[in-house]
PDB file of C-alpha atoms in Angstrom:
ATOM      1  CA  UNK G   1      28.230 -13.383  12.612  1.00 87.00           C
ATOM      2  CA  UNK G   2      24.411 -14.288  13.416  1.00 96.00           C
ATOM      3  CA  UNK G   3      20.823 -13.649  12.048  1.00 98.00           C
ATOM      4  CA  UNK G   4      18.859 -10.825  13.017  1.00 98.00           C
ATOM      5  CA  UNK G   5      15.626  -9.234  12.732  1.00 98.00           C
ATOM      6  CA  UNK G   6      14.914  -5.796  12.399  1.00 98.00           C
ATOM      7  CA  UNK G   7      11.535  -4.168  12.508  1.00 97.00           C
ATOM      8  CA  UNK G   8      10.630  -0.470  11.436  1.00 97.00           C
ATOM      9  CA  UNK G   9       7.453   1.475  10.265  1.00 97.00           C
ATOM     10  CA  UNK G  10       7.101   4.751   9.001  1.00 98.00           C
ATOM     11  CA  UNK G  11       3.500   6.733   8.361  1.00 98.00           C
ATOM     12  CA  UNK G  12       3.094   7.917   5.121  1.00 98.00           C
ATOM     13  CA  UNK G  13       0.899  11.367   4.832  1.00 97.00           C
ATOM     14  CA  UNK G  14      -0.318  10.398   1.626  1.00 97.00           C
ATOM     15  CA  UNK G  15      -0.881   7.758  -1.025  1.00 98.00           C
ATOM     16  CA  UNK G  16       1.471   9.005  -3.606  1.00 98.00           C
ATOM     17  CA  UNK G  17       4.293   6.754  -5.177  1.00 97.00           C
ATOM     18  CA  UNK G  18       7.020   9.564  -4.779  1.00 98.00           C
ATOM     19  CA  UNK G  19       6.036  10.181  -1.293  1.00 98.00           C
ATOM     20  CA  UNK G  20       6.012   6.534  -0.234  1.00 98.00           C
ATOM     21  CA  UNK G  21       9.923   6.234  -2.274  1.00 98.00           C
ATOM     22  CA  UNK G  22      10.811   9.121   0.209  1.00 98.00           C
ATOM     23  CA  UNK G  23       9.412   7.469   3.365  1.00 98.00           C
ATOM     24  CA  UNK G  24      10.582   4.239   2.659  1.00 98.00           C
ATOM     25  CA  UNK G  25      13.909   5.100   1.974  1.00 98.00           C
ATOM     26  CA  UNK G  26      14.356   7.486   4.670  1.00 98.00           C
ATOM     27  CA  UNK G  27      12.961   4.191   6.882  1.00 98.00           C
ATOM     28  CA  UNK G  28      15.450   1.860   5.119  1.00 98.00           C
ATOM     29  CA  UNK G  29      18.613   3.964   5.376  1.00 97.00           C
ATOM     30  CA  UNK G  30      18.169   4.896   8.794  1.00 98.00           C
ATOM     31  CA  UNK G  31      17.968   0.928   9.649  1.00 98.00           C
ATOM     32  CA  UNK G  32      20.869   0.538   8.030  1.00 98.00           C
ATOM     33  CA  UNK G  33      22.513   3.526   9.979  1.00 97.00           C
ATOM     34  CA  UNK G  34      21.322   2.738  13.278  1.00 97.00           C
ATOM     35  CA  UNK G  35      22.508  -0.879  12.990  1.00 98.00           C
ATOM     36  CA  UNK G  36      25.744  -0.071  11.622  1.00 97.00           C
ATOM     37  CA  UNK G  37      24.766  -1.551   8.455  1.00 97.00           C
ATOM     38  CA  UNK G  38      25.759  -2.429   4.630  1.00 96.00           C
ATOM     39  CA  UNK G  39      23.174  -3.538   2.150  1.00 95.00           C
ATOM     40  CA  UNK G  40      25.621  -6.730   1.956  1.00 96.00           C
ATOM     41  CA  UNK G  41      24.335  -7.277   5.375  1.00 97.00           C
ATOM     42  CA  UNK G  42      20.769  -7.801   4.357  1.00 98.00           C
ATOM     43  CA  UNK G  43      19.616 -10.948   4.024  1.00 98.00           C
ATOM     44  CA  UNK G  44      15.815 -10.533   3.059  1.00 98.00           C
ATOM     45  CA  UNK G  45      13.456  -7.491   4.064  1.00 98.00           C
ATOM     46  CA  UNK G  46       9.498  -8.514   4.302  1.00 98.00           C
ATOM     47  CA  UNK G  47       7.182  -5.146   3.993  1.00 98.00           C
ATOM     48  CA  UNK G  48       3.481  -4.600   4.533  1.00 98.00           C
ATOM     49  CA  UNK G  49       1.748  -1.419   3.897  1.00 98.00           C
ATOM     50  CA  UNK G  50      -1.674  -1.135   5.479  1.00 98.00           C
ATOM     51  CA  UNK G  51      -5.085  -1.858   2.821  1.00 98.00           C
ATOM     52  CA  UNK G  52      -5.207   2.185   2.459  1.00 98.00           C
ATOM     53  CA  UNK G  53      -1.983   2.298   0.345  1.00 98.00           C
ATOM     54  CA  UNK G  54      -2.122   1.904  -3.499  1.00 97.00           C
ATOM     55  CA  UNK G  55       0.669   4.284  -5.135  1.00 97.00           C
ATOM     56  CA  UNK G  56       3.404   1.875  -5.649  1.00 97.00           C
ATOM     57  CA  UNK G  57       5.307  -1.801  -3.732  1.00 97.00           C
ATOM     58  CA  UNK G  58       7.398  -0.725  -0.883  1.00 98.00           C
ATOM     59  CA  UNK G  59       9.620  -2.747  -2.587  1.00 98.00           C
ATOM     60  CA  UNK G  60      10.125  -0.214  -5.213  1.00 97.00           C
ATOM     61  CA  UNK G  61      11.861   2.051  -3.141  1.00 96.00           C
ATOM     62  CA  UNK G  62      14.828  -0.257  -1.716  1.00 96.00           C
ATOM     63  CA  UNK G  63      15.468  -1.219  -5.257  1.00 96.00           C
ATOM     64  CA  UNK G  64      16.051   2.834  -6.107  1.00 95.00           C
ATOM     65  CA  UNK G  65      18.202   3.200  -3.057  1.00 94.00           C
ATOM     66  CA  UNK G  66      20.302   0.046  -4.745  1.00 94.00           C
ATOM     67  CA  UNK G  67      19.227  -2.773  -2.716  1.00 96.00           C
ATOM     68  CA  UNK G  68      19.162  -4.915  -5.675  1.00 94.00           C
ATOM     69  CA  UNK G  69      20.734  -8.365  -5.182  1.00 96.00           C
ATOM     70  CA  UNK G  70      18.438  -8.375  -1.864  1.00 97.00           C
ATOM     71  CA  UNK G  71      15.068 -10.647  -1.629  1.00 98.00           C
ATOM     72  CA  UNK G  72      12.450  -8.740  -1.242  1.00 98.00           C
ATOM     73  CA  UNK G  73       8.637  -8.959  -0.912  1.00 98.00           C
ATOM     74  CA  UNK G  74       5.280  -6.890   0.182  1.00 98.00           C
ATOM     75  CA  UNK G  75       1.863  -8.018   1.979  1.00 98.00           C
ATOM     76  CA  UNK G  76      -0.727  -6.070   2.579  1.00 98.00           C
ATOM     77  CA  UNK G  77      -1.525  -5.562   6.663  1.00 96.00           C
ATOM     78  CA  UNK G  78      -4.601  -6.828   8.149  1.00 96.00           C
ATOM     79  CA  UNK G  79      -7.870  -4.105   7.653  1.00 94.00           C
ATOM     80  CA  UNK G  80      -8.210  -4.001  11.199  1.00 94.00           C
ATOM     81  CA  UNK G  81     -10.304  -1.078  12.791  1.00 95.00           C
ATOM     82  CA  UNK G  82      -9.160   1.501  14.169  1.00 94.00           C
ATOM     83  CA  UNK G  83      -5.981   1.059  13.059  1.00 94.00           C
ATOM     84  CA  UNK G  84      -3.337   3.826  12.046  1.00 96.00           C
ATOM     85  CA  UNK G  85      -3.680   4.092   8.476  1.00 97.00           C
ATOM     86  CA  UNK G  86      -1.470   4.830   5.619  1.00 98.00           C
ATOM     87  CA  UNK G  87       1.657   3.115   7.329  1.00 98.00           C
ATOM     88  CA  UNK G  88       4.195   0.979   6.027  1.00 98.00           C
ATOM     89  CA  UNK G  89       5.902  -1.804   8.475  1.00 98.00           C
ATOM     90  CA  UNK G  90       9.551  -3.734   6.807  1.00 98.00           C
ATOM     91  CA  UNK G  91      11.022  -6.836   9.069  1.00 98.00           C
ATOM     92  CA  UNK G  92      14.567  -7.361   7.241  1.00 98.00           C
ATOM     93  CA  UNK G  93      16.865 -10.328   8.442  1.00 98.00           C
ATOM     94  CA  UNK G  94      20.441  -8.933   8.811  1.00 98.00           C
ATOM     95  CA  UNK G  95      23.871 -10.370   9.087  1.00 98.00           C
ATOM     96  CA  UNK G  96      25.292  -8.483  12.418  1.00 97.00           C
ATOM     97  CA  UNK G  97      27.530  -9.284  15.148  1.00 96.00           C
ATOM     98  CA  UNK G  98      25.197  -7.002  17.527  1.00 96.00           C
ATOM     99  CA  UNK G  99      23.614  -8.985  20.169  1.00 96.00           C
ATOM    100  CA  UNK G 100      19.722  -9.216  20.102  1.00 94.00           C
ATOM    101  CA  UNK G 101      19.124  -6.486  23.077  1.00 94.00           C
ATOM    102  CA  UNK G 102      21.443  -3.868  20.601  1.00 96.00           C
ATOM    103  CA  UNK G 103      19.302  -4.550  17.580  1.00 96.00           C
ATOM    104  CA  UNK G 104      17.741  -0.593  16.619  1.00 96.00           C
ATOM    105  CA  UNK G 105      14.238  -1.127  15.749  1.00 96.00           C
ATOM    106  CA  UNK G 106      13.005   2.144  13.896  1.00 96.00           C
ATOM    107  CA  UNK G 107      10.028   3.773  13.941  1.00 96.00           C
ATOM    108  CA  UNK G 108       9.995   7.300  12.209  1.00 95.00           C
ATOM    109  CA  UNK G 109       7.499  10.079  13.025  1.00 89.00           C
ATOM    110  CA  UNK G 110       3.724   9.240  14.219  1.00 91.00           C
ATOM    111  CA  UNK G 111       4.830   5.553  13.285  1.00 92.00           C
ATOM    112  CA  UNK G 112       6.641   5.751  16.995  1.00 87.00           C
ATOM    113  CA  UNK G 113       3.191   5.134  18.891  1.00 88.00           C
ATOM    114  CA  UNK G 114       2.724   1.697  17.407  1.00 85.00           C
ATOM    115  CA  UNK G 115       6.002  -0.064  19.272  1.00 76.00           C
ATOM    116  CA  UNK G 116       6.582   2.165  21.836  1.00 66.00           C
ATOM    117  CA  UNK G 117       8.388  -0.675  23.914  1.00 70.00           C
ATOM    118  CA  UNK G 118      11.005  -1.182  21.251  1.00 63.00           C
ATOM    119  CA  UNK G 119      11.034   1.909  19.171  1.00 54.00           C
ATOM    120  CA  UNK G 120      14.877   3.662  19.128  1.00 55.00           C
TER     121      UNK G 120
END
């Protein structure tokens, strides 16, 4: 079993806690499903949010779907002029038998334009 890193992102329509929870839950679920993972395969998850998001911590969404014994951390993205607004990103470290080339990085909705080179 190897340690792999999985990337993902989603753009929120608005800065509201309930909406953030829904969107981050959808992103996490997609990351797990597309890579054949369960919560037991997670080592840690690093979340970032653009500076215009203030309603809640993205990690709260992970806790709501039962990811409770995995270290989570949230940070703020750099405030770069012209960057896509209202984006939550994640970097998950996982245990997986998948080769690096088969890891499915998940960019939902408009966030798919952020990494066309790796978005699935």
